[in-house]
XYZ file of C-alpha atoms in Angstrom:
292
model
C 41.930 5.203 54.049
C 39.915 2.287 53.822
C 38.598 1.012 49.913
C 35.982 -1.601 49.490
C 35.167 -3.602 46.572
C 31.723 -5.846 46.881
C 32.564 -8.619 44.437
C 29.270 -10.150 45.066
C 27.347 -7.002 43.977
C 30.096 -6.088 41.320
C 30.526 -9.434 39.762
C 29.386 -9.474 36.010
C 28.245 -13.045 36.748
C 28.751 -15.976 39.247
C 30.911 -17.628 37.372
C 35.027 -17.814 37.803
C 35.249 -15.887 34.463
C 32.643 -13.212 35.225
C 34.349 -12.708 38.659
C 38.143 -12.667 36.846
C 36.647 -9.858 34.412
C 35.584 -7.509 37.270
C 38.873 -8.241 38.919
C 40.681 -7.282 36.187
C 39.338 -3.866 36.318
C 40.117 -3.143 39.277
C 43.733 -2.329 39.899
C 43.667 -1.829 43.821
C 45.722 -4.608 45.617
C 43.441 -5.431 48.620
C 44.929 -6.489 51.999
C 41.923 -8.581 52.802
C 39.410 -10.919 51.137
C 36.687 -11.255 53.410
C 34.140 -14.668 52.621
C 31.077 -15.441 54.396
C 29.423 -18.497 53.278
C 26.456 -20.924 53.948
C 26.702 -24.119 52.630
C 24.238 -23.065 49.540
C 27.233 -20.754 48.448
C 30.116 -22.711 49.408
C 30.959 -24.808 46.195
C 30.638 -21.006 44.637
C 33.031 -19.851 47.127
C 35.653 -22.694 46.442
C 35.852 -21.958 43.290
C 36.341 -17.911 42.998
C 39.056 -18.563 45.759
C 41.891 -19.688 43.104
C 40.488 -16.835 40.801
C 41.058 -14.230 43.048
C 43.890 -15.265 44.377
C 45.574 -15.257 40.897
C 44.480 -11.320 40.872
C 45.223 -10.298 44.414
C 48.182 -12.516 45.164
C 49.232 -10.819 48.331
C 45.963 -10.297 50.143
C 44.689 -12.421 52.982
C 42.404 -14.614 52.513
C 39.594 -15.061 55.440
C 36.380 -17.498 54.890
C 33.833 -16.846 57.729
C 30.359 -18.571 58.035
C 27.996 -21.368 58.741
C 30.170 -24.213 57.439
C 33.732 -22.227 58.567
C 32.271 -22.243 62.270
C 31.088 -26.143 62.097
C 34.148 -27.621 60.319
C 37.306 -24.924 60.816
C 39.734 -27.666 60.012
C 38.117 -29.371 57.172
C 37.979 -25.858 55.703
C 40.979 -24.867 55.953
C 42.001 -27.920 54.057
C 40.005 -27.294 50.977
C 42.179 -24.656 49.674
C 45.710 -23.853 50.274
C 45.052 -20.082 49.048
C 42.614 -19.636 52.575
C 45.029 -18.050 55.435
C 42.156 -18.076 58.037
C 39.162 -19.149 58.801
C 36.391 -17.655 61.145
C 34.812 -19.109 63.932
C 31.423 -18.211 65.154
C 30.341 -14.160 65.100
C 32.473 -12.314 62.700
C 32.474 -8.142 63.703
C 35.375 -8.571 66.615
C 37.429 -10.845 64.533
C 36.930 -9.450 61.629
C 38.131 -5.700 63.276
C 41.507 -7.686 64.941
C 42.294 -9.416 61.855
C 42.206 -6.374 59.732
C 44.647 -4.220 62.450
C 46.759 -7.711 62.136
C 47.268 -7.944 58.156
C 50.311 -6.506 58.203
C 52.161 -8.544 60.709
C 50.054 -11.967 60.187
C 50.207 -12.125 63.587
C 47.155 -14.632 64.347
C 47.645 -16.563 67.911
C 45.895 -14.021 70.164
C 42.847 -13.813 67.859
C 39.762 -15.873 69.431
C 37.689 -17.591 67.050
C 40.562 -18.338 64.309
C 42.045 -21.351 62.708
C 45.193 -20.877 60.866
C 47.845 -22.184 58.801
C 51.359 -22.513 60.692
C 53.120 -24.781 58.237
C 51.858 -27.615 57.562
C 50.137 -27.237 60.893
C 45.997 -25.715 61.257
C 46.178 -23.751 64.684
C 42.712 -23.173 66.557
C 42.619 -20.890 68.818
C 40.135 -20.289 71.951
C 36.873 -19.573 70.736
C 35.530 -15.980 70.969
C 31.967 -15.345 72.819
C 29.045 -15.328 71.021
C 27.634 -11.742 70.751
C 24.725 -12.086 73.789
C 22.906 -8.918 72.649
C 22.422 -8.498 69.011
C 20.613 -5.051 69.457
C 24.013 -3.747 70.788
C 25.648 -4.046 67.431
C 25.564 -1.240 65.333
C 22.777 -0.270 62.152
C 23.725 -1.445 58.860
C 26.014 1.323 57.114
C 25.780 0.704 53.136
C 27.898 3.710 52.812
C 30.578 1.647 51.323
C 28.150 -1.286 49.086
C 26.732 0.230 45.656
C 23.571 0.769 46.575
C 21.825 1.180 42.972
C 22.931 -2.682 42.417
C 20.976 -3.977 45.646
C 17.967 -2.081 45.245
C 18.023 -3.387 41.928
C 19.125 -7.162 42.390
C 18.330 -7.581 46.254
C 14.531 -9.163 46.800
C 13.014 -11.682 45.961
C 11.073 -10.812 43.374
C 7.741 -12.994 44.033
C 4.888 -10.300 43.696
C 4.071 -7.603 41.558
C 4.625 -4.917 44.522
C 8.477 -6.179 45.049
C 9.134 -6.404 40.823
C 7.608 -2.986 40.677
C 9.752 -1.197 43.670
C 12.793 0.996 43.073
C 14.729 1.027 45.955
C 14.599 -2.598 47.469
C 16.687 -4.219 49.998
C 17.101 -7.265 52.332
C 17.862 -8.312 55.305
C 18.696 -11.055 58.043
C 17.451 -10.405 61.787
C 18.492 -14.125 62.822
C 22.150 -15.667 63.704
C 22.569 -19.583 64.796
C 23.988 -20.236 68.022
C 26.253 -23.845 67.824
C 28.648 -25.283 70.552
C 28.576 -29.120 71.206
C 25.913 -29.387 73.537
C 23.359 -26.740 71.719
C 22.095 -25.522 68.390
C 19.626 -22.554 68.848
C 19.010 -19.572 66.862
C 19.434 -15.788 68.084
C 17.426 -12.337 66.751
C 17.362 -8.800 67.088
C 14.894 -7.585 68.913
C 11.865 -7.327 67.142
C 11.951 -3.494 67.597
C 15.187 -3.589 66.281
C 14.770 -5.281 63.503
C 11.668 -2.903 62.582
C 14.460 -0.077 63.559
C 16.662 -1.401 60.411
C 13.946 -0.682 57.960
C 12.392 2.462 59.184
C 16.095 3.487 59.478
C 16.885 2.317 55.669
C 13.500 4.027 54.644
C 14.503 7.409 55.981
C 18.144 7.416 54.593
C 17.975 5.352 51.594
C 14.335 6.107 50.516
C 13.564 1.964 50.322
C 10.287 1.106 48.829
C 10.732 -2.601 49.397
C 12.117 -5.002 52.320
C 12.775 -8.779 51.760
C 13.017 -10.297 55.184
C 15.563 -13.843 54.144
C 15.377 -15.276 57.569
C 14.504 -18.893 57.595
C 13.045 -19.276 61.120
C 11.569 -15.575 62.354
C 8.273 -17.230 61.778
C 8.885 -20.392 63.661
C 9.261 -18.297 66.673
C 5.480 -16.772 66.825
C 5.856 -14.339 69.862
C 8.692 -12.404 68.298
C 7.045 -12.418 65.231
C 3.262 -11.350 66.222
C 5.601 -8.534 68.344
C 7.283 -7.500 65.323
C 4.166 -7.278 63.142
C 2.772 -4.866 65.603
C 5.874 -2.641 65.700
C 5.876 -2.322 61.896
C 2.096 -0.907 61.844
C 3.039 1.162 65.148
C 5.865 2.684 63.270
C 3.819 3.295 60.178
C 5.383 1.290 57.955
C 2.498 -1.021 56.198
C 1.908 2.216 54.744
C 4.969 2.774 52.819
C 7.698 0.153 53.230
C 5.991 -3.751 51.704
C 7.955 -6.569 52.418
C 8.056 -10.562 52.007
C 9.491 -13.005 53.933
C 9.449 -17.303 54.348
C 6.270 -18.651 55.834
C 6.528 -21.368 58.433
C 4.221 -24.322 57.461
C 3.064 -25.248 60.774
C 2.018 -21.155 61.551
C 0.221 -21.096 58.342
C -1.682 -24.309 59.118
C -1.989 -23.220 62.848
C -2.972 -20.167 63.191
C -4.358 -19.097 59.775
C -5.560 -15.589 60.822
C -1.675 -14.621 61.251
C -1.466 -14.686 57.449
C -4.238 -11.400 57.753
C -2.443 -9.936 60.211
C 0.994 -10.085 57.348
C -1.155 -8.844 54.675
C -2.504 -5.983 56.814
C 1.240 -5.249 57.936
C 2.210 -4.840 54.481
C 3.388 -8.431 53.657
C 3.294 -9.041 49.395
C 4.526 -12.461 49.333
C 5.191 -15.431 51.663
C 7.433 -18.304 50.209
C 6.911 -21.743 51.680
C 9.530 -24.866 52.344
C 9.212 -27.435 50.365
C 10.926 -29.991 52.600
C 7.419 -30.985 54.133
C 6.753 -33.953 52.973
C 2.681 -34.727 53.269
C 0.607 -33.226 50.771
C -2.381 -32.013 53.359
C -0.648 -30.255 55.649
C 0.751 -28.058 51.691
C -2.260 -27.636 50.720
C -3.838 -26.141 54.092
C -1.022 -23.869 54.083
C -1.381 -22.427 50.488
C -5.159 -22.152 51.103
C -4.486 -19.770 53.836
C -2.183 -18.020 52.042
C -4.099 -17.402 48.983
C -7.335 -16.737 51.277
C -5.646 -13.908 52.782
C -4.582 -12.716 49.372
C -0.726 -12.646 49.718
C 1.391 -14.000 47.040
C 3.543 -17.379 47.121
């Protein structure tokens, strides 16, 4: 039998207290802690680690992510409660380290760094999943549902903040070795697949797309824009998403083609430094009517 508790959806707030109360309710004694972390959440993450493991004192504790892929070893020194830590695409590893938890048997897992002592093991790295559209749909069986429809967008138009049933979602995965940084993606017909597929069995009224980059990379977007209206979904599914600066600047006229595909709102980066190039970008925004 297989129990799941989603602290980040269950936690009364994001601090170490909030998270030790919602422990604290729980009796189960978990086998695995399972962290995935950017760098945004990482501090956050290093902090509920000694809070959980006062709770769960025999579980294993895995961190997985962008900054656990970059800097295994540096990671693994920042706590001594973290037993492994995840290199590169997490649904293999995370599978083999689950069957493992019993015997903590770790050297014939690719894509792991692990504590042997006062030694930090590394094994071989694991391959980098080559076609994201072979992975399975999302199943939120497991995930409360009524807390991500209510906490999971952004809520930056009046369309998203009056939706029911909202959910997000990520389309885009980094690809890192020494010699290359890229990004990978679903398909766009995939990705469109997620949320028609989330719209017929959850009912969604609202998608927030989080990727940082799917509109830096204008033929997979235009594609996916046109799969969305093919499927139907302008009509009954409205979504956000970030707006690349130099495609709003650009090529303006995308921004109509969003707002005809059922985009609300558009939030920009505010990394770019010169003034001009903002301000062409929020006039094309607000021409097109779409919120920022």
């Amino acid at each position: 039998a297989v129990e799941l508790m989603d602290l980040n959806a269950h936690r009364a707030d994001a601090t170490p207290q909030g998270i030790k109360a919602v422990l604290k309710e729980d009796p189960t004694e978990y086998d695995l802690i399972w962290f995935s972390a950017n760098y945004p959440q990482f501090k956050s993450m290093l902090d509920a680690i000694p809070v959980i493991r006062a709770e769960q004192k025999t579980a294993i504790m895995a961190v997985a992510g962008r900054a656990a892929t970059q800097l295994p070893r540096e990671v693994h020194t920042m706590s001594e409660d973290i037993d492994v830590v995840v290199i590169g695409d997490q649904e293999d590893t995370f599978r083999e380290v689950l069957e493992r938890v019993p015997s903590q048997r770790w050297s014939n897992v690719k894509g792991l760094a692990y504590r042997t002592d006062d030694t930090i093991v590394q094994n071989e790295p694991r391959e980098w999943v080559k076609d994201l559209d072979a992975l399975p749909l999302p199943n939120y069986h497991f995930v409360p549902l009524a807390v991500y429809f209510q906490f999971s967008p952004l809520l930056y138009s009046v369309e998203a903040m009056q939706s029911k049933r909202r959910l997000s979602f990520s389309f885009e995965r980094e690809y890192q070795t020494e010699e290359k940084h890229a990004f990978r993606f679903l398909s766009a017909k995939r990705a469109v697949e997620y949320i028609d597929r989330a719209r017929h069995k959850y009912a969604i009224d609202f998608a927030s797309l989080v990727d940082l980059h799917i509109t830096s990379y204008t033929p997979w977007f235009l594609e996916f824009l046109d799969e969305y209206m093919d499927k139907g979904l302008h009509e009954i599914v409205s979504w956000g998403c970030e707006l690349d600066l130099a495609l709003a600047t650009g090529t303006p006229e995308i921004v109509r083609s969003m707002k005809d595909a059922g985009c609300k709102y558009v939030t920009l980066n505010f990394k770019e430094p010169n003034t001009g190039v903002w301000q062409k970008a929020v006039d094309a925004v607000k021409r097109n009517g779409v919120a920022f």
